[in-house]
Coordinates of C-alpha atoms in Angstrom, one line a residue:
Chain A
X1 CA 28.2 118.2 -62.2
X2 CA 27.9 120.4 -65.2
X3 CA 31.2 121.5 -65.1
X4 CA 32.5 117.8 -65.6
X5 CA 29.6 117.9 -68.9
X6 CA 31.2 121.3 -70.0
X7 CA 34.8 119.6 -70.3
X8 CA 33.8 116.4 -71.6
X9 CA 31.7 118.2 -74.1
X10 CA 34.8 119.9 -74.9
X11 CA 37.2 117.8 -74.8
X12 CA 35.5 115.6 -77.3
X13 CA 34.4 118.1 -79.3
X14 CA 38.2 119.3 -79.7
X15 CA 39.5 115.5 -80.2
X16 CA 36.5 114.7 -82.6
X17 CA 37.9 118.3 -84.9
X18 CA 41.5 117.3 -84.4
X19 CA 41.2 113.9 -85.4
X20 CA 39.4 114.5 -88.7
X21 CA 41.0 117.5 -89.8
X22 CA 44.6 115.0 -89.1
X23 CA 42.9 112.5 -90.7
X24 CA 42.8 114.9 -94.0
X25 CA 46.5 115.9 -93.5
X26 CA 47.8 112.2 -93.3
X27 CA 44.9 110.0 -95.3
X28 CA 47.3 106.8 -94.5
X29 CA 47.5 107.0 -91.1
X30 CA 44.2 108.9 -90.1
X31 CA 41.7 108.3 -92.9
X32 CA 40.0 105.5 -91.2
X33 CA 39.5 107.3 -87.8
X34 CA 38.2 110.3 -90.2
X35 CA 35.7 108.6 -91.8
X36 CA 34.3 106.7 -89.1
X37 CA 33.8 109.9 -87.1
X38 CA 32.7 111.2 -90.3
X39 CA 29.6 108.3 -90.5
X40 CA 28.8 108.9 -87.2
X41 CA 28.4 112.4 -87.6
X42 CA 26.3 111.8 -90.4
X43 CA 24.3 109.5 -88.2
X44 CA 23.8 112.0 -85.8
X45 CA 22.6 114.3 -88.5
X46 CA 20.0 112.2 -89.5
X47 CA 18.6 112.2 -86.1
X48 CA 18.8 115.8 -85.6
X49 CA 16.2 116.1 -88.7
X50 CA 14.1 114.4 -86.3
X51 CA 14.5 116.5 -83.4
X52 CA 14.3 119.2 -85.7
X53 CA 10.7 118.2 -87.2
X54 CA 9.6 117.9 -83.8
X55 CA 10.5 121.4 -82.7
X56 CA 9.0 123.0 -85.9
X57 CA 6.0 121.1 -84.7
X58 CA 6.0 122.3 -81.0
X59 CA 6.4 125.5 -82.2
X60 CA 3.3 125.7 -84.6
X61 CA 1.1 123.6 -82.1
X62 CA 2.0 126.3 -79.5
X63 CA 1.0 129.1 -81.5
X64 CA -2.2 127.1 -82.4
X65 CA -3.1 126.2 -78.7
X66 CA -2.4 129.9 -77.3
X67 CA -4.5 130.9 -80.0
X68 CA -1.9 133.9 -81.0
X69 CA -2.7 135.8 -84.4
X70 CA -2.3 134.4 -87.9
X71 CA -2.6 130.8 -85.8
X72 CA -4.4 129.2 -88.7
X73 CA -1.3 129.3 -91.0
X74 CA 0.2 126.9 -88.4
X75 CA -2.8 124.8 -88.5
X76 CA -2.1 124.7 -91.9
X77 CA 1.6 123.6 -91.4
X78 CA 0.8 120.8 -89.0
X79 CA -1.4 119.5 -91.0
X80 CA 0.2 119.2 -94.1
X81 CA 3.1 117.7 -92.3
X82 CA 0.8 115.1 -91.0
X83 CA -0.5 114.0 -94.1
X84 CA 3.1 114.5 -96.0
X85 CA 4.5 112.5 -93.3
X86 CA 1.4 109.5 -93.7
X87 CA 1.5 109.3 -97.7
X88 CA 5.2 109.2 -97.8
X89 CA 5.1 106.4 -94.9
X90 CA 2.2 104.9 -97.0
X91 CA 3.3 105.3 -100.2
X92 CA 7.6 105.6 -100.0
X93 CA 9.8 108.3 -100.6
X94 CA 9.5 107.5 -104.5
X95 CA 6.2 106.4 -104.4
X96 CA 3.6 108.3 -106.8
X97 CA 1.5 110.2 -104.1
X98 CA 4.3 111.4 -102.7
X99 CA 6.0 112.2 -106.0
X100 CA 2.6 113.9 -106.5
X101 CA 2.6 116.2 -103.5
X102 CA 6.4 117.1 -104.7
X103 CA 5.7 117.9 -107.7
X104 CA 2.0 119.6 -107.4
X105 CA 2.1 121.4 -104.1
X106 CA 5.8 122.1 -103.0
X107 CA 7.1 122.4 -106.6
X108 CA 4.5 125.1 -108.0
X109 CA 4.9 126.8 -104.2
X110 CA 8.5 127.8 -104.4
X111 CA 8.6 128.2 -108.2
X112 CA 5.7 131.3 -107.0
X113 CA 8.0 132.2 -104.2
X114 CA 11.0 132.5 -106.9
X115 CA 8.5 134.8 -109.1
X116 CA 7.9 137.0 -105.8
X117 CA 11.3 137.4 -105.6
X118 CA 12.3 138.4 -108.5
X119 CA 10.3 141.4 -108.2
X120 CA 11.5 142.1 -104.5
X121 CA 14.8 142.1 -106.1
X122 CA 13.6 144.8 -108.3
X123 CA 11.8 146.7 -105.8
X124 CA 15.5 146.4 -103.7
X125 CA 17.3 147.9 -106.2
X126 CA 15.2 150.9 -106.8
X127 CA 15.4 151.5 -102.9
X128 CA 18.9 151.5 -103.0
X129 CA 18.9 154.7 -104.6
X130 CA 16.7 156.7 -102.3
X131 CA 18.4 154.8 -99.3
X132 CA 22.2 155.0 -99.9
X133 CA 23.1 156.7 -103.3
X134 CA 26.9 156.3 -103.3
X135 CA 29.4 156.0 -106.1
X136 CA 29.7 152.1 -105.4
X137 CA 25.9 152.1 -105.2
X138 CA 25.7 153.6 -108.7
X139 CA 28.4 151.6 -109.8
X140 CA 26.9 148.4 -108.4
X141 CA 23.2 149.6 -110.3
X142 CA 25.3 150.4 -114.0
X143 CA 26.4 146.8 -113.6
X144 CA 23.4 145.4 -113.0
X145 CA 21.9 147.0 -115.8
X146 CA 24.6 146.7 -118.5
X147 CA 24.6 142.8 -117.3
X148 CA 20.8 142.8 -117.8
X149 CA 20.8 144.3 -121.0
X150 CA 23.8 142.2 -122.9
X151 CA 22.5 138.7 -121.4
X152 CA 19.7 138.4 -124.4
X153 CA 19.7 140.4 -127.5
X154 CA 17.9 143.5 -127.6
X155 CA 13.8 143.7 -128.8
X156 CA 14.1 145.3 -132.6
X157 CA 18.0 145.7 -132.5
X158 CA 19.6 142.2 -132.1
X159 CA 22.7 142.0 -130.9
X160 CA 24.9 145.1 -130.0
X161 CA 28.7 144.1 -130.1
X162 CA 29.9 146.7 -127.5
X163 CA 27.9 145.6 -125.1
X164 CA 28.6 142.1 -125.9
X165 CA 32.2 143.2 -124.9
X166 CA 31.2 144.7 -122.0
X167 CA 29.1 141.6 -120.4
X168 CA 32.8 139.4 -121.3
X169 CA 34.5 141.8 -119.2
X170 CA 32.4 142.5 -116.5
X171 CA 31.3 138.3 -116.2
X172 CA 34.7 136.9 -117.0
X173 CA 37.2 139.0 -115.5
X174 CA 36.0 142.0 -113.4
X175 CA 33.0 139.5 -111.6
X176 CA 35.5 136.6 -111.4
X177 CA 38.3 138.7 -109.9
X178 CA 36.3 140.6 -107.4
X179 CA 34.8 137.1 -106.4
X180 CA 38.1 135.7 -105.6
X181 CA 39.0 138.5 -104.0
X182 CA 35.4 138.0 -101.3
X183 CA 35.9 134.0 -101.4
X184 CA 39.9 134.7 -99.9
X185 CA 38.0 136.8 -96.9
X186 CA 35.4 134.1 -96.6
X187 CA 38.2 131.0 -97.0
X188 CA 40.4 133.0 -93.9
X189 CA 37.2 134.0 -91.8
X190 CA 35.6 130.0 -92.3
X191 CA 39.8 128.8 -91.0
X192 CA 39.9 131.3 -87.8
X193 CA 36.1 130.2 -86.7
X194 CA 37.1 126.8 -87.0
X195 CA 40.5 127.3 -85.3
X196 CA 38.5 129.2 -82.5
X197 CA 36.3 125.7 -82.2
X198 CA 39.0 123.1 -82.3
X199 CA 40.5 125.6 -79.3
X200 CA 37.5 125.6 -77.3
X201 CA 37.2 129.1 -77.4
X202 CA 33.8 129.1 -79.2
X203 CA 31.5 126.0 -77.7
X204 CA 28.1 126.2 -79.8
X205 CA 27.6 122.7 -78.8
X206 CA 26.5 123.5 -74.6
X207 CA 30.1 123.2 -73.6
Chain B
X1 CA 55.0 124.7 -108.9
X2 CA 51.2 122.3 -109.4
X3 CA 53.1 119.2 -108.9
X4 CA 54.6 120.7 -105.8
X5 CA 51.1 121.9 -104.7
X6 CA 49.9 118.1 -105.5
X7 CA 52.6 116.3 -103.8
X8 CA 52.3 118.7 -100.7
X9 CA 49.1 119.9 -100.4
X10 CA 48.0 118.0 -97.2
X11 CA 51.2 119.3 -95.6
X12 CA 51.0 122.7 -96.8
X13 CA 47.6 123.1 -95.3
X14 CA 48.3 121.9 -92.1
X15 CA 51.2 124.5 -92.4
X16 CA 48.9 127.3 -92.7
X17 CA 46.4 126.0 -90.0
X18 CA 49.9 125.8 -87.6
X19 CA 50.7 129.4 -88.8
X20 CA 47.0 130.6 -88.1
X21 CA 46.7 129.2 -84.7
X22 CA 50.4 130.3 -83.6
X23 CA 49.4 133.9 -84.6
X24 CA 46.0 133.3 -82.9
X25 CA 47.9 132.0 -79.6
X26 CA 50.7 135.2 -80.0
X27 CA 47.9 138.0 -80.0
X28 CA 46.0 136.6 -77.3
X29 CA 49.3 136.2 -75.4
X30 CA 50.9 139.8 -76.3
X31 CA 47.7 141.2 -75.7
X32 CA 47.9 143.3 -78.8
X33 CA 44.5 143.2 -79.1
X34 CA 42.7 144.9 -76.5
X35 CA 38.8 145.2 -77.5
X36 CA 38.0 147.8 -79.7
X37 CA 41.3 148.9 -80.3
X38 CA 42.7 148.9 -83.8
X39 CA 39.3 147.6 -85.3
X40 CA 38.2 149.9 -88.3
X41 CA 34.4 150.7 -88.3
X42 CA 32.0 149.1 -89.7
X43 CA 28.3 150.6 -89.8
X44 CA 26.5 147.5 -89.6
X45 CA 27.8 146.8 -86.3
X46 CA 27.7 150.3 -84.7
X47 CA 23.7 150.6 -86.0
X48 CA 23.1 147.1 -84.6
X49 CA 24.6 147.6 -80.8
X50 CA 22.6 150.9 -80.8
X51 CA 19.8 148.6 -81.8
X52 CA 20.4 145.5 -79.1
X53 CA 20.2 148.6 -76.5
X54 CA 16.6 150.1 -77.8
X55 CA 15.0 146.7 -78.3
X56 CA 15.6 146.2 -74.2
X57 CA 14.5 149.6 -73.4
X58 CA 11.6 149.1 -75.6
X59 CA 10.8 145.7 -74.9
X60 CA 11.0 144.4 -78.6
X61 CA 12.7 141.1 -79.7
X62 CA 16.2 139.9 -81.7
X63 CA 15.8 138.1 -84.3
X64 CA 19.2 136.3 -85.6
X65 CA 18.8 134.4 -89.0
X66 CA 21.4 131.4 -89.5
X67 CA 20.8 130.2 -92.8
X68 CA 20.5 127.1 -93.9
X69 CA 24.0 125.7 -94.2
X70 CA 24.7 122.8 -92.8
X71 CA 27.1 122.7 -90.0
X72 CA 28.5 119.6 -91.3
X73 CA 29.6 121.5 -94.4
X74 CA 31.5 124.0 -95.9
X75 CA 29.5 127.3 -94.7
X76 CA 29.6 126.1 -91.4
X77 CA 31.9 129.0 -90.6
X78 CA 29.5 131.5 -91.1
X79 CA 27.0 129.8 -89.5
X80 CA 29.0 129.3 -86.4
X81 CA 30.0 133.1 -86.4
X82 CA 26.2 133.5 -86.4
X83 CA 25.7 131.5 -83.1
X84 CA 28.5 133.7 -81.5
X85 CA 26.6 136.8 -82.4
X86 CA 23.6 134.9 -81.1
X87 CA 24.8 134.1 -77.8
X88 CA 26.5 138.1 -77.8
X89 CA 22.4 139.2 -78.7
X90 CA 20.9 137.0 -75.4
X91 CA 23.3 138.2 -73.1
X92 CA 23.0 141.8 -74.1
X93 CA 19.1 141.0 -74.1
X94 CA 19.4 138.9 -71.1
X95 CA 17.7 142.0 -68.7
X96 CA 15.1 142.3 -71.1
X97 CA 11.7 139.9 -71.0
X98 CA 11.4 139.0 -74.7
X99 CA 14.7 137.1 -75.4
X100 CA 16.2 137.0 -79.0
X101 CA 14.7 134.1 -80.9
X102 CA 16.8 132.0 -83.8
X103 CA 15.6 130.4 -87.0
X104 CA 17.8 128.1 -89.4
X105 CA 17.0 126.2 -91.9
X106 CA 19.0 123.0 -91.0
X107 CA 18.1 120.7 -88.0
X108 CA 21.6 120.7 -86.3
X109 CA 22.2 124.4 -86.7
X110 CA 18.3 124.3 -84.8
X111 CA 19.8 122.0 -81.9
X112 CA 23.1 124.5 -81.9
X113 CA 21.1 127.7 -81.0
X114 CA 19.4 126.3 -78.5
X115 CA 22.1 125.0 -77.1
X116 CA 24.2 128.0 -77.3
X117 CA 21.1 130.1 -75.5
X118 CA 21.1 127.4 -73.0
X119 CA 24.3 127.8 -72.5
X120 CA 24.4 131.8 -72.7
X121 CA 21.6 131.7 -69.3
X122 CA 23.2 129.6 -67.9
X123 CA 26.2 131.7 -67.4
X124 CA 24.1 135.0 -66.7
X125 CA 22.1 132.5 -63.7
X126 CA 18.9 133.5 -66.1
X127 CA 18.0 130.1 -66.9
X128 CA 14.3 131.0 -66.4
X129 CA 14.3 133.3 -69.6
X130 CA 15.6 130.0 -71.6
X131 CA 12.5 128.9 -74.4
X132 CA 13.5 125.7 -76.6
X133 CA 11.2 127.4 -79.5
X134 CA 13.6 130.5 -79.0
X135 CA 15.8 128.5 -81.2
X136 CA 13.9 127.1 -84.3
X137 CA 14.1 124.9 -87.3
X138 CA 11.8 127.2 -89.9
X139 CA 12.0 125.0 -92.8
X140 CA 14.5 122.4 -94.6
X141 CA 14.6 123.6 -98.2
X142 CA 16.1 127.1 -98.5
X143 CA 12.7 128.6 -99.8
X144 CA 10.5 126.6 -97.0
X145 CA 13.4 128.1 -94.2
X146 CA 12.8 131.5 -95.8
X147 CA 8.9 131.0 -95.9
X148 CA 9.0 129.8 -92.3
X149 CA 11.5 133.3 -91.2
X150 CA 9.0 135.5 -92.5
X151 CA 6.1 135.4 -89.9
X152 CA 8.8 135.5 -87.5
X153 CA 9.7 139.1 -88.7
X154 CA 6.7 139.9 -89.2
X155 CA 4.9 138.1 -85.7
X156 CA 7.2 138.8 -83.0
X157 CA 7.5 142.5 -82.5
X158 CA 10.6 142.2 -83.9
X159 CA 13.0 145.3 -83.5
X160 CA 16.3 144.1 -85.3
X161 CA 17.2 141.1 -87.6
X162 CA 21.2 139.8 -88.1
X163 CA 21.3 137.8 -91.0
X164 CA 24.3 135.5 -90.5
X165 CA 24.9 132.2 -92.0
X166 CA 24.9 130.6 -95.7
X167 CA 21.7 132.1 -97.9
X168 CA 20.7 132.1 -101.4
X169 CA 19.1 134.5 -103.4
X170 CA 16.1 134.3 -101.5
X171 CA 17.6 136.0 -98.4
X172 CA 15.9 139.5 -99.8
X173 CA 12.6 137.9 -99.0
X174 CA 13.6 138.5 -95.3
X175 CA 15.0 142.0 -96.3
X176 CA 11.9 142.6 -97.8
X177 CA 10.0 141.3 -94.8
X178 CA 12.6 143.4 -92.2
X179 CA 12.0 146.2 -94.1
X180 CA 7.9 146.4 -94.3
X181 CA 7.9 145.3 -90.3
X182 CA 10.0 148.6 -89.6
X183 CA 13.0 146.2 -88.2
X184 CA 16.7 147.2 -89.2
X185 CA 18.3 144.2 -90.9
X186 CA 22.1 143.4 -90.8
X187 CA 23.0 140.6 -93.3
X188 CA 26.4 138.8 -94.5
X189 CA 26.8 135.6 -95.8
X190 CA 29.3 133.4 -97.0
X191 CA 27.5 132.8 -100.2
X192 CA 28.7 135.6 -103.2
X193 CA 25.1 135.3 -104.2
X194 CA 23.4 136.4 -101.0
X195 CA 26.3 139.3 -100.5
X196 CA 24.9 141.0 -103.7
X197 CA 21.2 140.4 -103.0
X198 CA 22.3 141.7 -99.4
X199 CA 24.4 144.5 -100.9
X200 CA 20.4 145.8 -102.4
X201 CA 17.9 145.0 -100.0
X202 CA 19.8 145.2 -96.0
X203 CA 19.4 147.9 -94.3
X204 CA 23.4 147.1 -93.7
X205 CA 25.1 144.9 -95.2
X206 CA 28.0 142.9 -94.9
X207 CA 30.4 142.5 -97.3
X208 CA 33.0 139.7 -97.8
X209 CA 34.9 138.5 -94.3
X210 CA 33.2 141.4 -92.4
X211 CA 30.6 139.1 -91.5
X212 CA 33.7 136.5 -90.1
X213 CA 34.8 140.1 -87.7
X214 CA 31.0 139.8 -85.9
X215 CA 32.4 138.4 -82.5
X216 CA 35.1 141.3 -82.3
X217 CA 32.7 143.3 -83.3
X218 CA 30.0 142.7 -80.7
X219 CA 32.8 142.2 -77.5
X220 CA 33.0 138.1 -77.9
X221 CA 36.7 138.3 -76.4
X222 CA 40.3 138.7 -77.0
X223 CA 40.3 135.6 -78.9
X224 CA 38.1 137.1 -81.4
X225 CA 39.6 140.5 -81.9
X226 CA 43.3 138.1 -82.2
X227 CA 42.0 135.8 -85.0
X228 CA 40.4 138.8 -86.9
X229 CA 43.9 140.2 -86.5
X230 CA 45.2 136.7 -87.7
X231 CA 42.9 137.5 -91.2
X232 CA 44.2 140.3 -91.6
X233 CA 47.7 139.7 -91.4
X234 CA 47.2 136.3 -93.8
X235 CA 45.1 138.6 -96.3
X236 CA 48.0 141.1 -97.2
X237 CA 50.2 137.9 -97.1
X238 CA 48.0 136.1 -100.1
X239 CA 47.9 140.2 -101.3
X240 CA 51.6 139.4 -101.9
X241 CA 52.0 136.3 -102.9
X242 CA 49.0 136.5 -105.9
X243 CA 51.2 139.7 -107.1
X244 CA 54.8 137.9 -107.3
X245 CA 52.5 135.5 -108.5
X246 CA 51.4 137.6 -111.2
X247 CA 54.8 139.0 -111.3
X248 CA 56.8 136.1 -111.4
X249 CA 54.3 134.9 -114.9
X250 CA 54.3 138.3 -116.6
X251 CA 58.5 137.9 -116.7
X252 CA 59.2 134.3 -117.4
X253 CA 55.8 134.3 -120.1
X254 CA 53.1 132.4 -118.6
X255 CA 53.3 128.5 -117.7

């Protein structure tokens, strides 16, 4: 019996792919198929946030009940989902308590989380040095710096034109070419694990 | 030559996806690509299969990241190379008692990795090692999903993070975190962004399409090692065409 699942997992997975990737190629012909599939996959999506909210919640309440370390963080979780989840019900999306929570709890929380960051950043680039002191490591840390120091103009000189030059070359045309250069790589790898779906090679979806 | 590319676009792309998947179908089918063989090395992978083989003899978990791109969207591709190296972690991990465990930070991607352990024990007859929290949603912003990753490192007597999927910036918060729990972390991304950040703070990164060569990498089957064979014939082809590109501009003065 799970067999017969398996294939008719995959073969609508592979027709589902198919027909909206044809339905790009010929818009006339396909487009309609396309973008129903397209709103039912959105559909889907939205109730996957569901199932999703629930497992984030089975997995706090479990560390809660079973009492494992750091178990009041979870507490913490749950709860504020609760009463997220009850003011927005309450209130709306829109409404002003929950605009409120947005913009005085989650807001400030991330913002601090961004400010962490930055120095971890810092801290990550120091590292590098004792951990893998290479010439691309060295030339990766110059840029960085030269970058840093021509984005604003200098405390008690101003602006210095050479290394105004430098950031134009190194944002506009080194940056942008060795980006390309990375997006090509990441454009051919996204096309051959798509290709390996729409073949049912690779089945992420139980198949 | 844009008016061409306007006109023909749809065509020309389903051109290149026929070209792709005939390569794809050829390598499989001439075998050229027997596992392991012809595949430069990359660091990241050696240090993590040497990794996968301690955690089991010392009893410590996986711990695969998948970001928090939506598989609806355009980094799904690195997301779904993340669920192949996720099913490649459980089955290596499959003799040991603490299985790998998955966070992402997008509710499908959540449903995917459980499905794809499911899945993985079901093969291996091992269904009694499968845990629906083994595959979780951590957060839905990417700084909650981050937030939500951390304990995880930290928590689970973690032994070795992969980092592969779609992350921001704030991916060195789990390199940070990898790095003060003692865990080795492997990252790539689609994201330019993350690859820098990743570049600093992994233990071993990956750069550009390496990430895309995982399931060769880690033994996921011929059909792997022939599509990473398929990238690397196409890349030398756009290598070609962007220099008569170039070429064909520099001689006939731009337009």
């Amino acid at each position: 019996m799970k067999t017969i699942f398996s294939l008719i997992n995959v073969v609508i997975a592979i027709a589902a792919g198919a027909l909206v990737f044809l339905g790009y190629v010929f818009p006339d012909l396909l487009g309609g198929m396309r973008a129903i599939l397209l709103q039912w996959a959105i559909i889907l999506a939205a109730f996957a946030l569901l199932v999703g909210i629930l497992n984030l919640m089975q997995a706090h309440w479990r560390k809660v009940t079973t009492k494992q370390p750091k178990a009041v963080y979870s507490l913490v979780v749950l709860a504020s989902l609760v009463a997220t989840l009850l003011v927005t019900a309450l209130s709306g999306p829109a409404g002003k308590w929950s605009l409120w929570i947005y913009n005085n709890l989650q807001v400030p929380i991330e913002i601090s989380l961004l400010a962490v960051l930055a120095i971890v950043l810092a801290y990550a680039a120091a590292r590098l040095m004792r951990r893998r002191m290479t010439w691309y490591t060295g030339m990766f840390l110059v840029t960085v710096l030269l970058v840093l120091l021509s984005t604003a103009p200098l405390y008690l000189i101003g602006e210095v034109s050479l290394l105004n030059s430098l950031h134009s070359l190194i944002v506009d045309i080194l940056a942008v070419a060795g980006a390309r250069g990375l997006l090509l790589g990441v454009a051919l790898g996204t096309i051959a694990a798509g290709l390996r779906v729409l073949m049912g090679a690779d089945r992420p979806y139980g198949g | 030559m844009s008016a061409l590319l306007d006109a023909y676009g749809n065509i020309l792309g389903l051109l290149l996806a026929l070209l792709c998947l005939g390569l794809i179908i050829l390598f499989v089918a001439t075998g050229r690509n027997k596992p392991g063989r012809n595949l430069r090395e990359i660091p990241a992978f050696q240090r993590f299969r040497r990794e996968v083989g301690l955690a089991v003899e010392s009893g410590k978990r996986l711990h695969i990241s998948l970001g928090h791109g939506g598989i609806n969207e355009i980094p799904a591709g690195s997301a779904l190379v993340g669920l192949t190296m996720l099913d490649r972690c459980a089955r290596a991990a499959s003799i040991s008692d603490r299985p790998p465990v998955a966070t992402s930070g997008d509710p499908l991607l959540a449903i995917l990795s459980q499905d794809t352990l499911r899945g993985t024990y079901h093969d291996l007859n091992a269904e009694r090692l499968y845990d629906p929290s083994s595959g979780r949603l951590s957060g839905l912003t990417p700084l909650s999903f981050t937030a939500g990753a951390i304990p995880v490192i930290h928590d689970e007597q973690i032994s070795a993070n992969i980092l592969a999927g779609h992350f921001g910036g704030e991916v060195a918060l789990l390199t940070e975190a990898g790095e003060r729990s003692g865990s080795l972390t492997v990252g790539g991304s689609d994201n330019i962004t993350a690859q820098a950040v990743l570049y600093a703070s992994a233990q071993e990164p990956l750069i550009g399409e390496e990430l895309y060569a995982g399931g060769a990498y880690l033994g996921a089957g011929s059909i792997h090692a022939a599509s990473l064979r398929m990238q690397d014939i196409l890349r030398w082809l756009l290598i070609a065409l962007i220099l008569i590109g170039a070429l064909f501009k520099l001689f006939t003065g731009g337009g």
